Tab-separated table of C-alpha atoms in Angstrom:
chain	number	residue	atom	x	y	z
A	5	ALA	CA	6.716	5.348	-11.288
A	6	GLN	CA	3.524	3.739	-9.527
A	7	LYS	CA	3.357	1.492	-6.960
A	8	VAL	CA	0.982	-0.211	-4.487
A	9	THR	CA	2.249	-1.536	-1.280
A	10	GLN	CA	0.060	-3.876	0.988
A	11	ALA	CA	2.669	-4.355	3.976
A	12	GLN	CA	0.387	-6.961	5.456
A	13	THR	CA	1.075	-10.418	3.935
A	14	GLU	CA	-1.228	-12.323	5.881
A	15	ILE	CA	-3.613	-11.450	9.012
A	16	SER	CA	-5.731	-13.828	11.121
A	17	VAL	CA	-8.527	-12.493	13.222
A	18	VAL	CA	-11.367	-14.154	15.118
A	19	GLU	CA	-14.849	-13.915	13.698
A	20	LYS	CA	-16.839	-10.691	14.640
A	21	GLU	CA	-13.628	-8.608	15.076
A	22	ASP	CA	-12.877	-5.709	13.248
A	23	VAL	CA	-10.041	-5.873	10.713
A	24	THR	CA	-8.242	-3.116	8.594
A	25	LEU	CA	-6.301	-3.848	5.677
A	26	ASP	CA	-3.543	-1.197	4.645
A	27	CYS	CA	-2.777	-0.052	1.200
A	28	VAL	CA	-0.075	2.842	0.593
A	29	TYR	CA	0.393	4.055	-2.973
A	30	GLU	CA	2.630	6.117	-4.921
A	31	THR	CA	1.904	7.844	-8.108
A	32	ARG	CA	3.046	11.382	-9.681
A	33	ASP	CA	-0.224	11.915	-11.409
A	34	THR	CA	-2.957	14.210	-10.005
A	35	THR	CA	-5.736	12.063	-11.645
A	36	TYR	CA	-5.574	8.455	-10.749
A	37	TYR	CA	-8.178	5.654	-9.387
A	38	LEU	CA	-7.754	3.333	-6.521
A	39	PHE	CA	-9.506	-0.121	-6.238
A	40	TRP	CA	-9.960	-2.970	-3.932
A	41	TYR	CA	-10.678	-6.434	-5.155
A	42	LYS	CA	-11.360	-9.724	-3.361
A	43	GLN	CA	-10.088	-12.983	-4.457
A	44	PRO	CA	-11.995	-16.002	-2.523
A	45	PRO	CA	-10.541	-19.443	-2.684
A	46	SER	CA	-12.426	-19.883	-5.870
A	47	GLY	CA	-9.839	-17.785	-7.783
A	48	GLU	CA	-12.010	-14.993	-9.413
A	49	LEU	CA	-11.151	-11.546	-8.318
A	50	VAL	CA	-14.244	-9.477	-7.246
A	51	PHE	CA	-14.449	-5.810	-7.769
A	52	LEU	CA	-15.298	-4.151	-4.508
A	53	ILE	CA	-14.859	-0.437	-4.925
A	54	ARG	CA	-13.217	2.294	-7.078
A	55	ARG	CA	-12.280	5.595	-5.815
A	56	ASN	CA	-11.307	8.720	-7.833
A	57	SER	CA	-8.612	10.830	-6.671
A	58	PHE	CA	-10.643	13.957	-6.836
A	59	ASP	CA	-12.911	12.500	-4.314
A	60	GLU	CA	-11.573	11.806	-0.927
A	61	GLN	CA	-14.942	11.049	0.720
A	62	ASN	CA	-14.916	7.815	2.637
A	63	GLU	CA	-17.362	5.166	1.653
A	64	ILE	CA	-19.259	2.586	3.555
A	65	SER	CA	-21.080	-0.279	2.245
A	66	GLY	CA	-22.582	-2.653	4.840
A	67	ARG	CA	-19.815	-4.088	6.859
A	68	TYR	CA	-17.004	-2.639	4.511
A	69	SER	CA	-15.695	0.749	4.711
A	70	TRP	CA	-12.715	2.516	2.866
A	71	ASN	CA	-10.704	5.376	4.277
A	72	PHE	CA	-8.910	7.486	1.548
A	73	GLN	CA	-6.293	9.839	2.755
A	74	LYS	CA	-4.505	11.765	-0.124
A	75	SER	CA	-2.131	13.312	2.463
A	76	THR	CA	-0.667	10.027	3.445
A	77	SER	CA	-1.272	8.287	-0.150
A	78	SER	CA	-3.416	5.475	1.789
A	79	PHE	CA	-6.423	3.738	0.899
A	80	ASN	CA	-7.293	1.501	3.690
A	81	PHE	CA	-9.992	-1.065	3.850
A	82	THR	CA	-12.005	-2.196	7.018
A	83	ILE	CA	-14.276	-4.989	7.564
A	84	THR	CA	-16.600	-4.404	10.587
A	85	ALA	CA	-17.822	-7.691	12.518
A	86	SER	CA	-15.766	-9.973	10.286
A	87	GLN	CA	-17.388	-13.428	9.128
A	88	VAL	CA	-15.804	-16.495	7.951
A	89	VAL	CA	-16.822	-15.629	4.463
A	90	ASP	CA	-14.538	-12.798	4.360
A	91	SER	CA	-11.703	-15.093	4.073
A	92	ALA	CA	-9.926	-14.244	1.046
A	93	VAL	CA	-7.115	-12.622	-0.434
A	94	TYR	CA	-7.618	-8.814	-0.818
A	95	PHE	CA	-5.622	-6.652	-3.395
A	96	CYS	CA	-5.276	-2.956	-3.585
A	97	ALA	CA	-4.841	-1.551	-6.911
A	98	LEU	CA	-3.963	1.931	-8.577
A	99	SER	CA	-4.582	3.006	-12.134
A	100	ASN	CA	-3.822	6.407	-13.856
A	101	ARG	CA	-4.749	5.261	-17.447
A	102	ASP	CA	-7.943	3.554	-18.651
A	103	ASP	CA	-6.429	0.266	-19.741
A	104	LYS	CA	-3.654	-0.606	-17.098
A	105	ILE	CA	-4.115	-1.303	-13.319
A	106	ILE	CA	-1.100	-1.920	-11.036
A	107	PHE	CA	-2.019	-4.373	-8.198
A	108	GLY	CA	-0.377	-4.748	-4.907
A	109	LYS	CA	0.824	-8.071	-3.659
A	110	GLY	CA	-2.376	-8.780	-1.743
A	111	THR	CA	-3.342	-9.540	1.919
A	112	ARG	CA	-4.502	-12.892	2.810
A	113	LEU	CA	-7.105	-12.502	5.470
A	114	HIS	CA	-8.098	-15.618	7.632
A	115	ILE	CA	-11.216	-15.235	9.559
A	116	LEU	CA	-11.142	-17.902	12.273
A	117	PRO	CA	-14.636	-19.200	13.859
B	20	GLU	CA	-21.059	-14.445	-11.900
B	21	THR	CA	-19.289	-11.330	-13.224
B	22	GLY	CA	-20.054	-11.764	-16.959
B	23	VAL	CA	-16.629	-13.026	-17.831
B	24	THR	CA	-16.082	-16.549	-18.576
B	25	GLN	CA	-13.107	-18.581	-19.052
B	26	THR	CA	-12.460	-22.282	-20.524
B	27	PRO	CA	-11.153	-24.521	-19.453
B	28	ARG	CA	-11.169	-23.941	-15.702
B	29	HIS	CA	-8.208	-26.634	-15.282
B	30	LEU	CA	-5.541	-27.558	-17.881
B	31	VAL	CA	-2.578	-30.039	-17.708
B	32	MET	CA	-0.351	-29.942	-20.256
B	33	GLY	CA	3.107	-31.315	-21.352
B	34	MET	CA	5.808	-29.138	-22.551
B	35	THR	CA	5.581	-30.159	-25.928
B	36	ASN	CA	1.632	-29.644	-26.326
B	37	LYS	CA	-0.175	-26.791	-27.864
B	38	LYS	CA	-3.282	-25.548	-26.117
B	39	SER	CA	-5.329	-22.388	-26.089
B	40	LEU	CA	-7.413	-20.580	-23.399
B	41	LYS	CA	-10.379	-18.828	-24.119
B	42	CYS	CA	-12.160	-15.982	-22.417
B	43	GLU	CA	-15.605	-14.384	-23.380
B	44	GLN	CA	-17.071	-11.346	-21.722
B	45	HIS	CA	-20.939	-10.628	-22.087
B	46	LEU	CA	-20.553	-7.077	-20.586
B	47	GLY	CA	-20.231	-4.913	-23.753
B	48	HIS	CA	-16.693	-4.049	-22.755
B	49	ASN	CA	-14.129	-2.635	-25.334
B	50	ALA	CA	-11.050	-3.835	-23.453
B	51	MET	CA	-9.686	-7.259	-22.486
B	52	TYR	CA	-6.583	-8.287	-20.323
B	53	TRP	CA	-4.446	-11.508	-19.664
B	54	TYR	CA	-3.147	-11.787	-16.151
B	55	LYS	CA	-0.713	-14.464	-14.783
B	56	GLN	CA	-0.878	-15.216	-11.112
B	57	SER	CA	1.849	-17.439	-9.666
B	58	ALA	CA	2.026	-18.662	-6.216
B	59	LYS	CA	3.445	-15.940	-3.797
B	60	LYS	CA	3.927	-13.363	-6.718
B	61	PRO	CA	1.832	-10.334	-7.471
B	62	LEU	CA	-0.665	-10.133	-10.348
B	63	GLU	CA	1.255	-9.951	-13.541
B	64	LEU	CA	-0.375	-8.021	-16.435
B	65	MET	CA	0.652	-9.878	-19.640
B	66	PHE	CA	-1.584	-8.461	-22.466
B	67	VAL	CA	-3.986	-5.678	-23.027
B	68	TYR	CA	-6.376	-5.333	-26.006
B	69	ASN	CA	-8.145	-1.968	-26.376
B	70	PHE	CA	-10.829	-2.274	-29.148
B	71	LYS	CA	-9.193	-5.325	-30.519
B	72	GLU	CA	-5.866	-3.650	-30.922
B	73	GLN	CA	-2.992	-4.997	-28.617
B	74	THR	CA	-1.684	-2.035	-26.614
B	75	GLU	CA	0.463	-3.767	-24.179
B	76	ASN	CA	2.919	-6.602	-24.118
B	77	ASN	CA	4.651	-6.967	-20.912
B	78	SER	CA	7.702	-8.659	-21.996
B	79	VAL	CA	5.891	-11.915	-22.319
B	80	PRO	CA	7.746	-14.870	-23.858
B	81	SER	CA	6.781	-15.694	-27.409
B	82	ARG	CA	5.367	-19.097	-26.251
B	83	PHE	CA	2.465	-17.126	-25.210
B	84	SER	CA	0.476	-15.665	-28.160
B	85	PRO	CA	-2.764	-13.826	-27.834
B	86	GLU	CA	-5.573	-13.302	-30.124
B	87	CYS	CA	-8.489	-11.037	-29.971
B	88	PRO	CA	-10.782	-11.564	-32.948
B	89	ASN	CA	-13.400	-9.237	-31.405
B	90	SER	CA	-14.042	-7.220	-28.531
B	91	SER	CA	-16.154	-10.120	-26.886
B	92	HIS	CA	-13.383	-12.801	-27.255
B	93	LEU	CA	-9.961	-13.281	-26.113
B	94	PHE	CA	-7.619	-16.168	-26.475
B	95	LEU	CA	-4.186	-17.215	-25.234
B	96	HIS	CA	-2.531	-19.632	-27.288
B	97	LEU	CA	0.224	-21.747	-25.583
B	98	HIS	CA	3.078	-23.796	-27.044
B	99	THR	CA	6.326	-25.512	-25.676
B	100	LEU	CA	5.576	-24.095	-22.299
B	101	GLN	CA	7.935	-24.658	-19.255
B	102	PRO	CA	6.993	-25.897	-15.753
B	103	GLU	CA	7.538	-22.283	-14.375
B	104	ASP	CA	4.609	-21.200	-16.625
B	105	SER	CA	2.239	-23.176	-14.267
B	106	ALA	CA	-0.006	-20.469	-12.671
B	107	LEU	CA	-3.510	-19.155	-12.649
B	108	TYR	CA	-4.216	-17.210	-15.783
B	109	LEU	CA	-6.951	-14.567	-15.289
B	110	CYS	CA	-8.746	-12.703	-18.041
B	111	ALA	CA	-10.581	-9.446	-17.441
B	112	SER	CA	-12.516	-6.908	-19.226
B	113	SER	CA	-13.303	-3.320	-18.733
B	114	ARG	CA	-15.202	-0.442	-20.539
B	115	LEU	CA	-12.787	2.290	-21.603
B	116	HIS	CA	-14.120	5.756	-21.936
B	117	GLY	CA	-12.523	8.238	-24.037
B	118	GLY	CA	-10.301	9.544	-21.411
B	119	GLY	CA	-10.550	12.625	-19.113
B	120	VAL	CA	-11.185	13.009	-15.464
B	121	ARG	CA	-14.233	10.738	-15.264
B	122	SER	CA	-13.113	7.763	-16.863
B	123	TYR	CA	-14.199	4.548	-15.254
B	124	ASN	CA	-11.796	1.608	-15.562
B	125	GLU	CA	-12.493	-0.928	-13.128
B	126	GLN	CA	-11.824	-4.512	-14.594
B	127	PHE	CA	-14.173	-7.356	-14.064
B	128	PHE	CA	-12.409	-10.744	-13.921
B	129	GLY	CA	-13.144	-14.250	-15.100
B	130	PRO	CA	-12.784	-17.271	-12.686
B	131	GLY	CA	-9.407	-18.161	-14.170
B	132	THR	CA	-7.633	-21.240	-15.710
B	133	ARG	CA	-5.344	-23.242	-13.426
B	134	LEU	CA	-2.634	-24.384	-15.634
B	135	THR	CA	-0.203	-27.056	-14.768
B	136	VAL	CA	2.714	-27.800	-17.156
B	137	LEU	CA	4.485	-31.020	-16.536
């Protein structure tokens, strides 16, 4: 069975602090894909990143970085120097098929000015 | 703007009404999805259409009826809904490759329809 766990339901940090959102996944497949999505108050889910199971290289995009560790089945997301506009719900997701993605329950992130 | 549009953005309906939600994607994708997002619940996949054929129906009640006339359009027809069906309904699309190790399947979402059933 596949499962995505985002243990942090809600996080609040003060602007400019760094924050890490945790994601732990379960799958028996050797080939799978991991994703992060952002859902701002407007409601639309915004795709942030896709990572393939055969590529453990970490990725950095501006203030965002992702740490993929197969040994611990984790795909954590760090925002450096957080800004108020980063306030949103963030979803981690897993897929091993082309047409089905399993989403975690999300982490609501509050960036306080 | 992700290239996926949904109308209406907000809908209020009575339990005896019939209404339809519309989704259109301008990305050249070949798969489309309906999700339901209720307060304090995870995203629930409702239906998947792959090349216009329904490939997934996640035990959704028959009062929700999807229609996919072509790979760019997806509808969700609603009738005799219940108050607990009030939620944000999200449409998504993706490009499916022919399988294999390097298939890409990130989904792009529309803004959603906020549905309230009275």
